């Protein structure tokens, strides 16, 4: 879902001006993706996190950084949507550019951490 959110945020980031329902849908997808991560975070903390901290401390720290960056993506996606609704598509595009860039970084870190086999 995070990959789809990053891809969806890329569209308004690359468009001449961010506009329309596709940009708002991209914001919604980013927010839902983050919310889905929150739903499973408790299980991660109870199980996988302890193993990562014990055997791959660097990856555990990368995962924590990924979570903080994902929050930034959500803030930027929400700001982009708000700016679109307020009639500031150029500023919205700036938010979408930053959100998409960080979104792809989040995806990359997620793939790195997912590759750990313990």
PDB file of C-alpha atoms in Angstrom:
ATOM      1  CA  UNK A   1       0.000   0.000   0.000  1.00  0.00           C
ATOM      2  CA  UNK A   2       2.899   2.337   0.705  1.00  0.00           C
ATOM      3  CA  UNK A   3       4.297   1.779  -2.773  1.00  0.00           C
ATOM      4  CA  UNK A   4       0.927   2.704  -4.251  1.00  0.00           C
ATOM      5  CA  UNK A   5       0.764   5.803  -2.070  1.00  0.00           C
ATOM      6  CA  UNK A   6       4.251   6.912  -3.153  1.00  0.00           C
ATOM      7  CA  UNK A   7       3.335   6.329  -6.793  1.00  0.00           C
ATOM      8  CA  UNK A   8       0.052   8.195  -6.390  1.00  0.00           C
ATOM      9  CA  UNK A   9       1.814  11.160  -4.759  1.00  0.00           C
ATOM     10  CA  UNK A  10       4.285  11.227  -7.646  1.00  0.00           C
ATOM     11  CA  UNK A  11       1.566  12.106 -10.159  1.00  0.00           C
ATOM     12  CA  UNK A  12       0.605  15.509  -8.691  1.00  0.00           C
ATOM     13  CA  UNK A  13       4.285  16.100  -7.923  1.00  0.00           C
ATOM     14  CA  UNK A  14       5.196  15.801 -11.603  1.00  0.00           C
ATOM     15  CA  UNK A  15       2.109  17.457 -13.064  1.00  0.00           C
ATOM     16  CA  UNK A  16       2.386  21.034 -14.280  1.00  0.00           C
ATOM     17  CA  UNK A  17       0.136  22.064 -11.402  1.00  0.00           C
ATOM     18  CA  UNK A  18      -1.355  19.819  -8.763  1.00  0.00           C
ATOM     19  CA  UNK A  19      -5.079  19.691  -9.243  1.00  0.00           C
ATOM     20  CA  UNK A  20      -8.141  17.527  -9.240  1.00  0.00           C
ATOM     21  CA  UNK A  21      -9.443  14.486  -7.570  1.00  0.00           C
ATOM     22  CA  UNK A  22      -6.363  12.379  -8.352  1.00  0.00           C
ATOM     23  CA  UNK A  23      -4.226  14.572  -6.094  1.00  0.00           C
ATOM     24  CA  UNK A  24      -6.811  14.396  -3.321  1.00  0.00           C
ATOM     25  CA  UNK A  25      -7.070  10.622  -3.777  1.00  0.00           C
ATOM     26  CA  UNK A  26      -3.271  10.400  -3.515  1.00  0.00           C
ATOM     27  CA  UNK A  27      -3.424  12.281  -0.213  1.00  0.00           C
ATOM     28  CA  UNK A  28      -6.153   9.985   1.055  1.00  0.00           C
ATOM     29  CA  UNK A  29      -4.177   6.885   0.044  1.00  0.00           C
ATOM     30  CA  UNK A  30      -1.087   8.145   1.873  1.00  0.00           C
ATOM     31  CA  UNK A  31      -3.150   8.783   5.010  1.00  0.00           C
ATOM     32  CA  UNK A  32      -4.869   5.377   4.838  1.00  0.00           C
ATOM     33  CA  UNK A  33      -1.517   3.675   4.259  1.00  0.00           C
ATOM     34  CA  UNK A  34      -0.050   5.337   7.336  1.00  0.00           C
ATOM     35  CA  UNK A  35      -3.144   4.405   9.332  1.00  0.00           C
ATOM     36  CA  UNK A  36      -2.763   0.778   8.258  1.00  0.00           C
ATOM     37  CA  UNK A  37       0.787   0.849   9.517  1.00  0.00           C
ATOM     38  CA  UNK A  38      -0.413   2.158  12.850  1.00  0.00           C
ATOM     39  CA  UNK A  39      -2.823  -0.762  13.122  1.00  0.00           C
ATOM     40  CA  UNK A  40      -0.038  -3.335  12.856  1.00  0.00           C
ATOM     41  CA  UNK A  41       2.597  -1.371  14.777  1.00  0.00           C
ATOM     42  CA  UNK A  42       1.699  -3.011  18.088  1.00  0.00           C
ATOM     43  CA  UNK A  43       2.439  -6.476  16.724  1.00  0.00           C
ATOM     44  CA  UNK A  44       5.750  -5.225  15.312  1.00  0.00           C
ATOM     45  CA  UNK A  45       6.738  -3.761  18.698  1.00  0.00           C
ATOM     46  CA  UNK A  46       5.752  -6.946  20.523  1.00  0.00           C
ATOM     47  CA  UNK A  47       7.652  -9.306  18.245  1.00  0.00           C
ATOM     48  CA  UNK A  48       9.892  -8.277  15.396  1.00  0.00           C
ATOM     49  CA  UNK A  49      11.306  -5.127  16.982  1.00  0.00           C
ATOM     50  CA  UNK A  50      12.960  -7.043  19.820  1.00  0.00           C
ATOM     51  CA  UNK A  51      14.627  -9.418  17.364  1.00  0.00           C
ATOM     52  CA  UNK A  52      15.784  -6.552  15.175  1.00  0.00           C
ATOM     53  CA  UNK A  53      17.219  -4.670  18.142  1.00  0.00           C
ATOM     54  CA  UNK A  54      19.092  -7.787  19.256  1.00  0.00           C
ATOM     55  CA  UNK A  55      20.408  -8.956  15.903  1.00  0.00           C
ATOM     56  CA  UNK A  56      20.322  -6.004  13.506  1.00  0.00           C
ATOM     57  CA  UNK A  57      20.390  -2.788  15.503  1.00  0.00           C
ATOM     58  CA  UNK A  58      21.049  -0.653  12.426  1.00  0.00           C
ATOM     59  CA  UNK A  59      17.977  -2.027  10.658  1.00  0.00           C
ATOM     60  CA  UNK A  60      15.879  -1.434  13.769  1.00  0.00           C
ATOM     61  CA  UNK A  61      16.973   2.187  13.753  1.00  0.00           C
ATOM     62  CA  UNK A  62      16.288   2.430  10.007  1.00  0.00           C
ATOM     63  CA  UNK A  63      12.755   1.187  10.644  1.00  0.00           C
ATOM     64  CA  UNK A  64      12.217   3.883  13.261  1.00  0.00           C
ATOM     65  CA  UNK A  65      13.490   6.544  10.864  1.00  0.00           C
ATOM     66  CA  UNK A  66      11.120   5.143   8.219  1.00  0.00           C
ATOM     67  CA  UNK A  67       8.178   5.619  10.574  1.00  0.00           C
ATOM     68  CA  UNK A  68       9.103   9.236  11.262  1.00  0.00           C
ATOM     69  CA  UNK A  69       9.536   9.950   7.561  1.00  0.00           C
ATOM     70  CA  UNK A  70       6.175   8.307   6.849  1.00  0.00           C
ATOM     71  CA  UNK A  71       4.559  10.727   9.281  1.00  0.00           C
ATOM     72  CA  UNK A  72       6.167  13.594   7.357  1.00  0.00           C
ATOM     73  CA  UNK A  73       4.717  12.161   4.135  1.00  0.00           C
ATOM     74  CA  UNK A  74       1.248  12.169   5.687  1.00  0.00           C
ATOM     75  CA  UNK A  75       1.632  15.769   6.849  1.00  0.00           C
ATOM     76  CA  UNK A  76       2.823  16.863   3.399  1.00  0.00           C
ATOM     77  CA  UNK A  77       0.035  14.948   1.640  1.00  0.00           C
ATOM     78  CA  UNK A  78      -2.551  16.495   3.931  1.00  0.00           C
ATOM     79  CA  UNK A  79      -1.041  19.945   3.448  1.00  0.00           C
ATOM     80  CA  UNK A  80      -1.080  19.435  -0.314  1.00  0.00           C
ATOM     81  CA  UNK A  81      -4.752  18.521  -0.222  1.00  0.00           C
ATOM     82  CA  UNK A  82      -5.548  21.501   1.996  1.00  0.00           C
ATOM     83  CA  UNK A  83      -3.643  23.887  -0.254  1.00  0.00           C
ATOM     84  CA  UNK A  84      -5.449  22.523  -3.305  1.00  0.00           C
ATOM     85  CA  UNK A  85      -8.797  23.113  -1.651  1.00  0.00           C
ATOM     86  CA  UNK A  86      -7.655  26.618  -0.666  1.00  0.00           C
ATOM     87  CA  UNK A  87      -6.813  27.430  -4.273  1.00  0.00           C
ATOM     88  CA  UNK A  88      -3.018  27.317  -4.070  1.00  0.00           C
ATOM     89  CA  UNK A  89      -2.050  24.600  -6.575  1.00  0.00           C
ATOM     90  CA  UNK A  90       1.587  25.696  -6.891  1.00  0.00           C
ATOM     91  CA  UNK A  91       2.159  25.414  -3.153  1.00  0.00           C
ATOM     92  CA  UNK A  92       0.264  22.118  -3.164  1.00  0.00           C
ATOM     93  CA  UNK A  93       2.589  20.820  -5.869  1.00  0.00           C
ATOM     94  CA  UNK A  94       5.571  21.687  -3.672  1.00  0.00           C
ATOM     95  CA  UNK A  95       4.060  19.635  -0.846  1.00  0.00           C
ATOM     96  CA  UNK A  96       3.362  16.748  -3.219  1.00  0.00           C
ATOM     97  CA  UNK A  97       6.935  16.862  -4.523  1.00  0.00           C
ATOM     98  CA  UNK A  98       8.361  16.678  -1.023  1.00  0.00           C
ATOM     99  CA  UNK A  99       5.836  14.033   0.014  1.00  0.00           C
ATOM    100  CA  UNK A 100       6.514  11.866  -3.030  1.00  0.00           C
ATOM    101  CA  UNK A 101      10.280  12.129  -2.545  1.00  0.00           C
ATOM    102  CA  UNK A 102      10.060  11.142   1.091  1.00  0.00           C
ATOM    103  CA  UNK A 103       7.483   8.487   0.205  1.00  0.00           C
ATOM    104  CA  UNK A 104       9.936   6.735  -2.111  1.00  0.00           C
ATOM    105  CA  UNK A 105      12.609   6.964   0.592  1.00  0.00           C
ATOM    106  CA  UNK A 106      10.168   5.316   3.018  1.00  0.00           C
ATOM    107  CA  UNK A 107       9.523   2.560   0.461  1.00  0.00           C
ATOM    108  CA  UNK A 108      13.256   1.974   0.019  1.00  0.00           C
ATOM    109  CA  UNK A 109      13.914   1.745   3.740  1.00  0.00           C
ATOM    110  CA  UNK A 110      10.906  -0.563   4.102  1.00  0.00           C
ATOM    111  CA  UNK A 111      12.269  -2.914   1.453  1.00  0.00           C
ATOM    112  CA  UNK A 112      15.674  -2.861   3.123  1.00  0.00           C
ATOM    113  CA  UNK A 113      14.195  -3.804   6.499  1.00  0.00           C
ATOM    114  CA  UNK A 114      11.863  -6.410   4.970  1.00  0.00           C
ATOM    115  CA  UNK A 115      14.896  -8.159   3.500  1.00  0.00           C
ATOM    116  CA  UNK A 116      16.137  -9.036   6.984  1.00  0.00           C
ATOM    117  CA  UNK A 117      15.655 -12.728   7.667  1.00  0.00           C
ATOM    118  CA  UNK A 118      16.976 -12.915  11.183  1.00  0.00           C
TER     119      UNK A 118
END
